[in-house]
Coordinates of C-alpha atoms in Angstrom, one line a residue:
M1 CA 0.0 0.0 0.0
Q2 CA 2.8 2.4 1.0
A3 CA 4.6 1.6 -2.3
R4 CA 1.5 2.3 -4.3
I5 CA 1.1 5.7 -2.5
I6 CA 4.7 6.6 -3.3
A7 CA 4.3 5.6 -6.9
T8 CA 1.2 7.7 -7.2
E9 CA 3.0 10.7 -5.7
R10 CA 5.9 10.3 -8.1
V11 CA 3.5 10.1 -11.1
H12 CA 1.9 13.3 -9.9
A13 CA 5.3 14.9 -9.4
D14 CA 6.3 13.9 -12.9
R15 CA 3.2 15.5 -14.3
R16 CA 3.9 18.7 -12.4
D17 CA 7.5 18.7 -13.7
W18 CA 6.3 18.6 -17.3
R19 CA 3.7 21.2 -16.6
N20 CA 6.3 23.5 -14.9
L21 CA 8.6 23.0 -17.9
R22 CA 5.8 24.1 -20.2
G23 CA 5.2 27.0 -17.9
M24 CA 8.8 28.2 -18.6
L25 CA 8.1 28.6 -22.4
P26 CA 6.5 32.0 -22.2
Y27 CA 9.7 33.3 -20.5
L28 CA 11.8 32.0 -23.5
W29 CA 9.5 33.2 -26.2
E30 CA 10.7 36.8 -26.1
F31 CA 14.2 35.6 -27.4
R32 CA 13.1 32.7 -29.5
G33 CA 15.4 33.9 -32.3
R34 CA 18.4 33.9 -30.0
A35 CA 17.5 30.4 -28.8
A36 CA 17.4 29.2 -32.4
V37 CA 20.8 30.7 -33.2
A38 CA 22.2 29.1 -30.0
L39 CA 20.8 25.8 -31.0
M40 CA 22.4 26.1 -34.4
C41 CA 25.8 26.9 -32.8
L42 CA 25.3 23.8 -30.6
V43 CA 24.8 21.5 -33.6
M44 CA 27.8 23.0 -35.4
A45 CA 30.0 22.5 -32.3
K46 CA 29.0 18.8 -32.0
V47 CA 29.5 18.2 -35.8
A48 CA 33.1 19.5 -35.2
T49 CA 33.4 17.3 -32.1
V50 CA 32.5 14.1 -34.0
G51 CA 34.6 15.2 -36.9
V52 CA 37.7 15.2 -34.8
P53 CA 37.9 11.3 -34.3
L54 CA 37.0 10.8 -37.9
T55 CA 39.9 12.9 -39.0
L56 CA 42.1 11.2 -36.4
K57 CA 41.3 7.8 -38.0
G58 CA 42.3 9.2 -41.4
I59 CA 45.6 10.4 -39.9
V60 CA 46.4 7.0 -38.4
D61 CA 45.4 5.0 -41.5
A62 CA 47.6 7.4 -43.6
F63 CA 50.7 6.1 -41.9
D64 CA 50.1 2.7 -43.5
G65 CA 50.7 4.2 -47.0
T66 CA 53.7 5.3 -49.0
K67 CA 56.3 7.7 -47.8
G68 CA 55.0 10.6 -50.0
Q69 CA 51.5 10.1 -48.6
V70 CA 52.9 10.2 -45.1
L71 CA 54.5 13.6 -45.8
V72 CA 51.5 15.2 -47.6
L73 CA 48.2 13.6 -46.6
P74 CA 48.6 13.7 -42.7
L75 CA 49.7 17.3 -42.9
S76 CA 46.4 18.3 -44.6
L77 CA 44.4 16.1 -42.2
L78 CA 46.3 17.7 -39.3
L79 CA 45.2 21.1 -40.5
V80 CA 41.6 19.9 -40.7
Y81 CA 42.0 18.3 -37.2
G82 CA 43.1 21.7 -35.8
A83 CA 40.4 23.6 -37.6
L84 CA 37.7 21.2 -36.2
K85 CA 39.1 21.7 -32.7
L86 CA 39.0 25.5 -33.2
S87 CA 35.5 25.3 -34.6
N88 CA 34.3 23.3 -31.6
A89 CA 35.6 25.9 -29.2
L90 CA 34.3 28.8 -31.3
F91 CA 30.8 27.5 -31.7
N92 CA 30.6 26.5 -28.0
E93 CA 31.5 30.1 -26.9
L94 CA 29.1 31.6 -29.5
R95 CA 26.4 29.4 -28.0
D96 CA 27.2 30.6 -24.5
V97 CA 27.2 34.3 -25.6
V98 CA 24.0 34.1 -27.6
F99 CA 22.1 32.1 -25.0
A100 CA 23.1 34.2 -22.0
R101 CA 20.5 36.9 -22.7
V102 CA 17.8 34.2 -22.9
R103 CA 18.7 32.6 -19.6
Y104 CA 19.1 35.8 -17.5
R105 CA 16.0 37.5 -19.0
A106 CA 13.9 34.4 -18.1
M107 CA 15.2 34.7 -14.5
R108 CA 14.4 38.4 -14.4
R109 CA 10.9 37.9 -15.8
L110 CA 10.1 35.1 -13.4
S111 CA 11.5 36.9 -10.4
T112 CA 9.5 40.1 -11.2
R113 CA 6.3 38.1 -11.8
V114 CA 6.7 36.3 -8.4
L115 CA 7.2 39.6 -6.5
E116 CA 4.2 41.1 -8.4
H117 CA 2.1 38.0 -7.4
L118 CA 3.2 38.2 -3.8
H119 CA 2.0 41.8 -3.7
A120 CA -1.3 40.7 -5.2
L121 CA -1.9 38.1 -2.5
S122 CA -4.1 39.0 0.4
L123 CA -3.1 40.3 3.8
R124 CA -4.2 37.0 5.3
Y125 CA -1.5 35.2 3.3
H126 CA 1.2 37.6 4.4
L127 CA 0.2 37.4 8.1
E128 CA 0.4 33.6 7.9
R129 CA 3.6 33.2 6.0
R130 CA 7.1 32.8 7.3
S131 CA 9.2 35.5 5.6
G132 CA 12.5 33.6 5.9
A133 CA 11.1 30.4 4.4
V134 CA 9.4 32.2 1.6
S135 CA 12.6 34.1 0.9
R136 CA 14.6 30.9 0.6
D137 CA 12.0 29.1 -1.5
L138 CA 11.9 32.1 -3.9
E139 CA 15.7 32.3 -4.1
R140 CA 16.0 28.6 -4.9
G141 CA 12.9 28.7 -7.3
T142 CA 14.1 31.6 -9.4
R143 CA 17.7 30.2 -9.5
S144 CA 16.2 26.9 -10.7
V145 CA 15.1 28.5 -14.0
S146 CA 18.7 29.4 -14.7
T147 CA 19.9 25.9 -13.7
I148 CA 17.4 24.1 -15.9
L149 CA 18.1 26.3 -18.9
N150 CA 21.8 26.1 -18.3
Y151 CA 21.8 22.3 -18.2
M152 CA 19.4 21.9 -21.1
A153 CA 21.4 24.2 -23.4
F154 CA 24.9 23.2 -22.3
S155 CA 24.6 19.5 -21.2
V156 CA 21.4 17.7 -22.2
L157 CA 21.0 18.9 -25.8
P158 CA 24.7 18.6 -26.7
V159 CA 24.8 15.0 -25.5
L160 CA 21.6 14.1 -27.5
V161 CA 23.0 15.8 -30.6
E162 CA 26.4 14.1 -30.2
F163 CA 24.7 10.7 -29.5
G164 CA 22.7 11.0 -32.7
L165 CA 25.9 11.8 -34.7
V166 CA 27.9 8.9 -33.1
A167 CA 25.0 6.5 -33.7
A168 CA 25.0 7.5 -37.4
V169 CA 28.7 6.8 -37.7
M170 CA 28.4 3.5 -35.9
L171 CA 25.5 2.2 -38.0
G172 CA 27.0 3.5 -41.2
R173 CA 30.6 2.1 -40.8
Y174 CA 30.6 -0.9 -38.5
A175 CA 28.8 -4.2 -37.7
P176 CA 25.5 -4.1 -35.9
I177 CA 27.1 -5.5 -32.7
F178 CA 28.9 -2.1 -32.2
A179 CA 25.6 -0.2 -32.3
L180 CA 23.9 -2.8 -30.2
V181 CA 26.5 -2.6 -27.4
T182 CA 26.5 1.2 -27.5
F183 CA 22.7 1.6 -27.4
G184 CA 22.4 -1.2 -24.8
T185 CA 24.9 0.4 -22.5
V186 CA 23.2 3.8 -22.8
A187 CA 19.8 2.3 -22.2
V188 CA 21.0 0.4 -19.0
Y189 CA 22.8 3.5 -17.9
V190 CA 19.8 5.8 -18.3
A191 CA 17.4 3.3 -16.6
F192 CA 19.8 2.8 -13.7
T193 CA 20.2 6.6 -13.3
L194 CA 16.5 7.3 -13.4
A195 CA 15.6 4.6 -10.9
I196 CA 18.3 5.5 -8.3
T197 CA 17.7 9.3 -8.7
E198 CA 14.0 8.9 -8.1
W199 CA 14.7 7.0 -4.9
R200 CA 17.1 9.8 -3.8
M201 CA 14.6 12.6 -4.5
D202 CA 12.8 11.8 -1.2
Y203 CA 15.9 12.8 0.7
R204 CA 16.2 16.0 -1.4
H205 CA 12.6 17.1 -0.8
E206 CA 13.1 16.6 3.0
M207 CA 16.4 18.5 2.9
N208 CA 14.6 21.4 1.1
R209 CA 11.8 21.4 3.7
L210 CA 14.2 21.5 6.6
D211 CA 16.4 24.1 5.0
S212 CA 13.4 26.4 4.5
L213 CA 12.2 25.7 8.0
G214 CA 15.6 26.4 9.6
N215 CA 16.1 29.6 7.5
G216 CA 12.6 30.8 8.6
Q217 CA 13.5 30.1 12.3
A218 CA 16.8 32.0 12.0
F219 CA 15.1 34.9 10.2
D220 CA 12.3 35.0 12.7
S221 CA 14.7 35.0 15.7
L222 CA 16.8 37.9 14.2
L223 CA 13.7 39.8 13.3
N224 CA 12.6 39.6 16.9
Y225 CA 16.1 40.3 18.3
E226 CA 14.9 42.6 21.0
T227 CA 12.2 40.1 22.2
V228 CA 14.8 37.3 22.4
K229 CA 17.0 39.6 24.5
Y230 CA 14.2 40.7 26.8
F231 CA 13.5 37.1 27.8
G232 CA 17.1 35.8 27.6
N233 CA 16.0 33.1 25.2
E234 CA 19.1 33.0 23.0
R235 CA 19.9 29.4 23.9
M236 CA 16.3 28.3 23.2
E237 CA 16.4 29.9 19.7
I238 CA 19.8 28.4 18.9
D239 CA 18.7 24.9 20.1
R240 CA 15.5 25.1 18.0
Y241 CA 17.6 26.1 15.0
D242 CA 20.2 23.4 15.6
A243 CA 17.5 20.7 16.0
T244 CA 16.1 21.6 12.6
L245 CA 19.7 21.5 11.1
A246 CA 20.3 18.1 12.8
G247 CA 17.4 16.7 10.7
W248 CA 18.8 18.4 7.6
E249 CA 22.2 17.0 8.3
E250 CA 20.8 13.4 8.5
M251 CA 19.0 13.8 5.2
A252 CA 22.1 15.4 3.6
V253 CA 24.3 12.4 4.7
K254 CA 21.7 9.9 3.3
S255 CA 21.6 11.9 0.1
Q256 CA 25.4 11.9 -0.3
T257 CA 25.6 8.2 0.5
S258 CA 23.0 7.3 -2.1
M259 CA 24.8 9.5 -4.6
S260 CA 28.0 7.5 -4.1
V261 CA 26.0 4.3 -4.9
L262 CA 24.7 6.0 -8.0
N263 CA 28.1 7.2 -9.2
F264 CA 29.7 3.7 -8.7
G265 CA 26.9 2.0 -10.6
Q266 CA 27.2 4.5 -13.5
G267 CA 30.9 4.0 -13.6
A268 CA 30.6 0.2 -13.7
I269 CA 28.0 0.3 -16.5
I270 CA 30.2 2.6 -18.6
A271 CA 33.4 0.5 -17.9
L272 CA 31.6 -2.7 -19.0
G273 CA 30.3 -1.1 -22.2
V274 CA 33.6 0.4 -23.2
T275 CA 35.4 -2.9 -22.5
L276 CA 33.0 -4.9 -24.7
L277 CA 33.3 -2.5 -27.6
M278 CA 37.1 -2.5 -27.4
V279 CA 37.1 -6.3 -27.4
F280 CA 35.0 -6.4 -30.6
A281 CA 37.1 -3.7 -32.2
S282 CA 40.4 -5.5 -31.4
Q283 CA 39.0 -8.7 -32.8
G284 CA 38.1 -6.9 -36.0
V285 CA 41.7 -5.5 -36.3
V286 CA 43.2 -9.0 -35.8
A287 CA 40.8 -10.5 -38.4
G288 CA 41.7 -7.7 -40.8
D289 CA 38.2 -6.4 -41.1
L290 CA 39.1 -3.2 -39.3
S291 CA 42.1 -1.0 -39.5
V292 CA 44.1 0.4 -36.6
G293 CA 42.4 3.7 -37.4
D294 CA 39.0 2.1 -36.9
L295 CA 40.2 0.9 -33.4
V296 CA 41.3 4.5 -32.6
L297 CA 38.0 5.9 -34.0
V298 CA 35.8 3.5 -31.9
N299 CA 37.7 4.3 -28.8
A300 CA 37.7 8.1 -29.4
L301 CA 33.9 8.1 -30.2
L302 CA 33.1 6.1 -27.1
L303 CA 35.2 8.3 -24.9
Q304 CA 33.6 11.4 -26.4
L305 CA 30.2 9.9 -25.8
F306 CA 30.6 8.4 -22.4
I307 CA 32.5 11.1 -20.7
P308 CA 29.6 13.6 -21.1
L309 CA 27.2 10.8 -20.5
G310 CA 28.9 10.2 -17.1
F311 CA 28.3 13.8 -16.3
L312 CA 24.7 13.5 -17.5
G313 CA 23.9 11.5 -14.4
V314 CA 24.9 14.5 -12.3
V315 CA 23.0 16.8 -14.7
Y316 CA 19.8 14.7 -14.4
R317 CA 20.0 14.9 -10.6
Q318 CA 20.5 18.6 -10.7
I319 CA 17.6 19.1 -13.1
K320 CA 15.4 17.0 -10.8
Y321 CA 16.4 19.1 -7.8
A322 CA 15.9 22.3 -9.8
L323 CA 12.4 21.1 -10.8
A324 CA 11.6 20.4 -7.2
D325 CA 12.7 24.0 -6.3
M326 CA 10.8 25.4 -9.3
D327 CA 7.6 23.6 -8.2
L328 CA 7.6 25.8 -5.1
V329 CA 7.5 28.9 -7.2
F330 CA 4.8 27.7 -9.6
K331 CA 2.7 26.5 -6.7
L332 CA 2.9 30.0 -5.3
L333 CA 2.0 31.5 -8.7
E334 CA -1.0 29.2 -8.8
R335 CA -2.3 30.5 -5.6
R336 CA -5.2 32.8 -6.4
P337 CA -5.4 36.2 -4.7
E338 CA -8.2 36.4 -2.1
I339 CA -9.0 40.0 -3.1
A340 CA -9.1 40.7 -6.8
D341 CA -10.6 43.4 -8.9
R342 CA -13.9 42.4 -10.5
P343 CA -13.9 42.2 -14.3
A344 CA -16.0 45.4 -14.5
A345 CA -14.2 47.2 -11.7
R346 CA -14.0 51.0 -12.2
P347 CA -11.9 53.7 -10.7
L348 CA -13.3 55.6 -7.7
A349 CA -15.2 58.6 -9.1
P350 CA -14.3 62.0 -7.8
G351 CA -16.2 63.0 -4.7
S352 CA -16.0 64.6 -1.3
G353 CA -15.2 61.3 0.6
G354 CA -18.3 60.3 2.4
I355 CA -18.1 56.9 4.0
R356 CA -20.9 54.4 4.9
F357 CA -20.6 51.1 6.7
A358 CA -24.0 49.5 5.9
H359 CA -24.9 46.7 8.3
V360 CA -21.3 45.2 8.0
D361 CA -20.5 41.8 9.3
F362 CA -17.0 40.4 9.3
H363 CA -15.0 37.4 10.5
Y364 CA -11.5 36.0 10.0
Q365 CA -12.8 32.6 10.9
P366 CA -16.6 31.8 10.8
E367 CA -16.5 30.6 14.4
R368 CA -15.1 33.9 15.6
P369 CA -17.1 37.0 14.4
I370 CA -15.3 40.3 14.7
L371 CA -17.9 42.8 13.5
K372 CA -21.6 42.4 13.9
D373 CA -24.2 44.5 12.0
L374 CA -22.0 47.6 12.1
D375 CA -23.9 50.5 10.7
F376 CA -22.7 54.1 10.6
H377 CA -21.7 56.9 8.2
I378 CA -19.1 59.7 8.1
E379 CA -20.1 62.8 6.4
P380 CA -17.7 64.4 3.9
G381 CA -15.1 66.5 5.8
Q382 CA -16.3 65.1 9.2
T383 CA -14.1 63.5 11.8
L384 CA -15.4 60.3 13.3
A385 CA -13.6 58.6 16.2
V386 CA -14.0 54.9 17.1
V387 CA -13.0 54.0 20.7
G388 CA -13.2 50.9 22.8
H389 CA -11.1 48.3 24.6
S390 CA -8.5 46.1 22.7
G391 CA -10.2 43.4 20.7
A392 CA -13.3 45.5 20.0
G393 CA -12.7 45.4 16.3
K394 CA -11.5 49.0 15.8
S395 CA -8.5 48.4 13.6
T396 CA -10.4 46.0 11.5
L397 CA -12.4 49.0 10.2
A398 CA -9.3 50.4 8.5
R399 CA -8.4 47.0 6.9
L400 CA -11.9 46.7 5.5
L401 CA -11.9 50.2 4.2
F402 CA -8.6 49.5 2.4
R403 CA -10.2 46.3 1.2
F404 CA -7.5 44.0 2.6
Y405 CA -10.4 41.7 3.4
E406 CA -13.9 41.3 2.0
V407 CA -16.8 41.9 4.3
S408 CA -18.8 38.8 5.3
G409 CA -22.1 40.7 5.1
G410 CA -23.3 44.2 4.3
R411 CA -21.5 46.9 2.3
I412 CA -18.9 49.6 2.6
L413 CA -19.5 52.6 0.4
I414 CA -17.4 55.7 -0.5
D415 CA -19.4 58.5 -2.0
G416 CA -22.2 55.9 -2.6
Q417 CA -19.8 53.5 -4.5
D418 CA -19.4 49.9 -3.1
V419 CA -15.7 49.4 -2.6
R420 CA -16.0 45.9 -4.1
D421 CA -17.0 47.5 -7.5
L422 CA -13.9 49.7 -7.5
T423 CA -10.3 49.0 -8.6
Q424 CA -8.1 48.5 -5.6
A425 CA -5.5 50.9 -6.8
S426 CA -7.9 53.8 -7.1
L427 CA -9.5 53.0 -3.7
R428 CA -6.2 52.9 -1.9
A429 CA -4.9 56.0 -3.6
A430 CA -7.8 57.9 -2.0
I431 CA -7.0 56.8 1.5
G432 CA -4.1 57.8 3.7
I433 CA -3.2 56.1 7.0
V434 CA -1.0 56.6 10.0
P435 CA -0.9 53.1 11.5
Q436 CA -0.4 52.1 15.1
D437 CA 2.7 50.1 14.3
T438 CA 4.8 52.0 11.7
V439 CA 7.2 49.8 9.8
L440 CA 9.8 51.6 7.6
F441 CA 12.1 50.4 4.8
N442 CA 15.7 49.9 5.5
E443 CA 16.5 53.0 3.4
S444 CA 17.1 56.7 4.1
I445 CA 14.6 58.9 5.9
Y446 CA 14.1 60.8 2.7
Y447 CA 13.1 57.6 0.8
N448 CA 10.7 56.6 3.6
L449 CA 9.1 60.0 3.7
Q450 CA 8.8 60.4 -0.1
Y451 CA 7.2 56.9 -0.3
G452 CA 3.9 58.6 0.4
R453 CA 4.1 60.2 -3.0
P454 CA 7.2 59.2 -5.0
E455 CA 6.8 62.0 -7.5
A456 CA 6.8 64.7 -4.8
T457 CA 9.4 67.4 -4.9
R458 CA 12.1 68.0 -2.2
A459 CA 10.3 71.1 -1.1
E460 CA 7.0 69.2 -0.7
V461 CA 8.7 66.4 1.3
E462 CA 10.3 69.0 3.6
R463 CA 7.0 70.8 4.1
A464 CA 5.3 67.6 5.1
A465 CA 8.2 66.8 7.6
G466 CA 7.8 70.3 9.1
M467 CA 4.0 69.8 9.5
A468 CA 4.7 66.5 11.3
H469 CA 7.3 68.2 13.6
I470 CA 10.1 65.9 12.5
L471 CA 12.1 68.3 10.2
T472 CA 14.3 69.7 13.0
F473 CA 15.1 66.2 14.2
I474 CA 16.1 65.1 10.6
E475 CA 18.3 68.1 10.1
S476 CA 20.1 67.5 13.4
L477 CA 21.2 64.0 12.3
P478 CA 24.9 63.7 11.1
D479 CA 23.7 62.3 7.7
G480 CA 20.5 64.3 7.7
W481 CA 18.0 63.2 5.1
N482 CA 20.4 60.4 4.0
T483 CA 20.3 58.7 7.4
V484 CA 19.4 55.0 7.0
V485 CA 16.7 54.0 9.5
G486 CA 17.6 50.3 9.8
E487 CA 15.5 47.2 9.2
R488 CA 11.8 48.0 10.0
G489 CA 13.0 51.4 11.2
L490 CA 14.6 50.0 14.3
K491 CA 17.1 52.9 14.5
L492 CA 14.3 55.4 15.2
S493 CA 12.2 55.6 18.4
G494 CA 8.5 54.8 18.3
G495 CA 7.6 58.5 18.3
E496 CA 10.0 59.3 15.5
K497 CA 8.6 56.5 13.3
Q498 CA 5.1 57.7 13.9
R499 CA 6.0 61.2 12.9
V500 CA 7.5 59.9 9.7
A501 CA 4.2 58.0 9.1
I502 CA 2.3 61.2 9.7
A503 CA 4.5 63.1 7.3
R504 CA 4.1 60.4 4.7
A505 CA 0.3 60.5 5.0
I506 CA 0.3 64.3 4.7
L507 CA 2.5 64.1 1.6
K508 CA 0.1 61.6 0.0
R509 CA -2.7 64.2 0.0
P510 CA -5.6 61.6 0.2
R511 CA -9.3 62.2 0.2
I512 CA -9.8 60.2 3.3
L513 CA -7.5 60.0 6.4
I514 CA -7.3 57.2 8.9
F515 CA -5.4 57.7 12.2
D516 CA -5.0 54.3 13.9
E517 CA -3.6 55.1 17.3
A518 CA -1.6 57.8 15.5
T519 CA -0.1 59.3 18.7
S520 CA 0.2 56.3 20.9
S521 CA 4.0 56.4 20.9
L522 CA 4.4 60.1 21.5
D523 CA 5.2 61.9 24.8
S524 CA 2.6 64.4 26.1
H525 CA 4.3 67.5 24.7
T526 CA 4.8 66.1 21.2
E527 CA 1.3 64.6 21.3
Q528 CA -0.3 68.0 21.8
A529 CA 1.7 69.5 18.9
I530 CA 0.9 66.6 16.6
Q531 CA -2.8 66.6 17.6
Q532 CA -2.9 70.3 16.5
T533 CA -1.2 69.2 13.2
L534 CA -3.6 66.3 12.7
A535 CA -6.5 68.7 13.3
E536 CA -5.2 71.0 10.6
V537 CA -4.6 68.2 8.2
A538 CA -8.0 66.6 8.8
E539 CA -9.8 69.9 8.4
D540 CA -10.6 69.4 4.7
H541 CA -10.7 65.5 4.8
T542 CA -13.1 62.8 5.8
T543 CA -11.3 61.4 8.8
L544 CA -11.6 58.2 10.7
V545 CA -9.7 58.2 14.1
I546 CA -9.2 54.9 15.8
A547 CA -8.1 55.5 19.4
H548 CA -7.7 54.0 22.8
R549 CA -6.6 57.2 24.5
L550 CA -9.8 59.3 24.8
S551 CA -8.1 62.6 25.2
T552 CA -7.2 62.4 21.5
V553 CA -10.8 62.3 20.3
V554 CA -12.5 64.9 22.4
D555 CA -12.8 67.3 19.4
A556 CA -14.2 64.7 17.0
D557 CA -17.5 65.5 15.3
H558 CA -18.9 62.1 16.3
I559 CA -17.6 59.2 18.5
L560 CA -18.5 55.5 18.3
V561 CA -18.0 53.3 21.3
M562 CA -17.4 49.7 20.3
A563 CA -17.4 46.5 22.3
Q564 CA -17.3 42.9 21.1
G565 CA -17.7 44.0 17.5
R566 CA -20.9 46.2 18.0
I567 CA -21.6 49.9 18.5
R568 CA -22.6 50.3 22.1
E569 CA -22.8 54.1 22.3
Q570 CA -22.4 57.1 20.0
G571 CA -22.5 60.8 20.2
T572 CA -20.2 63.8 20.8
H573 CA -17.7 63.8 23.7
R574 CA -20.0 65.9 25.8
Q575 CA -23.1 63.8 25.0
L576 CA -21.3 60.6 25.9
L577 CA -20.0 62.0 29.2
E578 CA -23.5 63.1 30.1
A579 CA -24.9 59.7 29.2
G580 CA -22.8 58.1 32.0
G581 CA -22.2 54.9 30.1
H582 CA -19.2 53.0 28.8
Y583 CA -17.5 56.1 27.5
A584 CA -17.9 58.0 30.7
A585 CA -16.4 55.1 32.7
M586 CA -13.4 54.8 30.3
W587 CA -12.9 58.6 30.6
D588 CA -12.9 58.6 34.4
L589 CA -10.5 55.6 34.4
Q590 CA -8.0 57.2 32.0
Q591 CA -8.2 60.6 33.8
R592 CA -7.2 58.9 37.1
E593 CA -4.4 56.9 35.3
G594 CA -3.2 60.1 33.6
S595 CA -3.0 62.1 36.8
S596 CA -1.0 59.3 38.6
A597 CA 1.3 58.2 35.8
P598 CA 4.6 59.9 34.8
A599 CA 5.0 61.3 31.3
V600 CA 6.3 58.8 28.7
N601 CA 9.0 59.9 26.3
G602 CA 8.6 59.1 22.5

């Protein structure tokens, strides 16, 4: 039963390999002319290669003639011999030069397509993935394209062409036994190589899995460097990584041992075939049916054929490994984006930015509803604040508005247009956000700020930085605007990162603004300055403020109080205090905490 399952899996894998190879064709089509020229150079090189032993036979046989022939004929043959050697080298190098553009352009196209596809996948996929493992899989997968093209053009096709030429010489010049032994040896060699390599692939697949797992663990531990240090868990991280590598080591040893078995078997088959052919050739010379030149020719042809054929076993294994790596990429490309533009999707029409959540339900998993019958609207130019305890579903509103997820029920409308009927690009271009957790690129501060609107001028970037109260800080740095902020912006404090995010949102000049705990990492003095800035920025925008700290929303036009995915209360700050409900209780609690807690520096 187990054998049947393994056989079925291998058949399925073979089908996927052929499908993946066909999937490479679009990446080659752009340079099909170059590929044809490279193929022609390949054939010419192999014609020259097979011509060398034929010329060598003529040289050897010429020495059996008269003295004059010895002085004249071998000299001309020697010149032909040298010309064939030179032609072989020339056409091989021309093939490499012509085919280089094909190979590297295919790598470039596939890499670009994979990155584009990753950006098209939903937020759910990116929250669940392991960055390190995906990075390693993509690296191996895109490299596999180059590996396969390289081996096909420089190893597999040359051997096939040469084998065809050698077969033609054998069948045309010698007894059938020579062709029979040659073809029989090749058939046994190929069958043995395929059988052993398929057996070894299980080890390779497991090595790849453990390699990606280990890389993901190492990447994750370094990404969370500070957390590891906080809890003193360096040894735990290293032990976890080492345990994964121990499994990888075991698979690698088994893979190497089985490769030695394969190499020895291949060598034995080749040695047996060459020995048999030389025996038959020697008998022919002794019987007078063959000349000494024929003996030299048979030996030279076999060496030319079996030397690359011996390497072909390694090539086959590498191609199988590359196909396994490529399969990871093509499986990723087959993954359909959860959120996609509808066929008739249209750009967001110009408007004033009114927002309506119409009886919206939402869940990440059906058994755990997040929002329940949420119904509210934000008038154009109005500021609406949403407050509540952690887990109330506040930040989910921003993700739904950006359409990172589809609502489970109800509708979200902007200026009366259902966001599901709009193109994602136009929808997101109309919304600017200052998130609670600002993550920056490992680039300069200027790059991160200008990211809000890449075509913005230097003056516009500086104006946005001034409005976000970060211009003075940037200019005080030794490298100024060229200061690199580190991975995820770790070289900046939480407050500095949020001010960059605020400046970035200002620079974008969106129709709708979302402030998701936008001042949560700022000290009291900076918060007051930023709140004034945010109020100025929001003046002509429809604004959604998501907050836990109630002091930041007292001036909002309308406030929603959420709990367990529902709206529990709503009104202005004064109305909610007078109502004496959830909001009033939260306000009193935060006022008492604020009066007793020291100021926090950003």
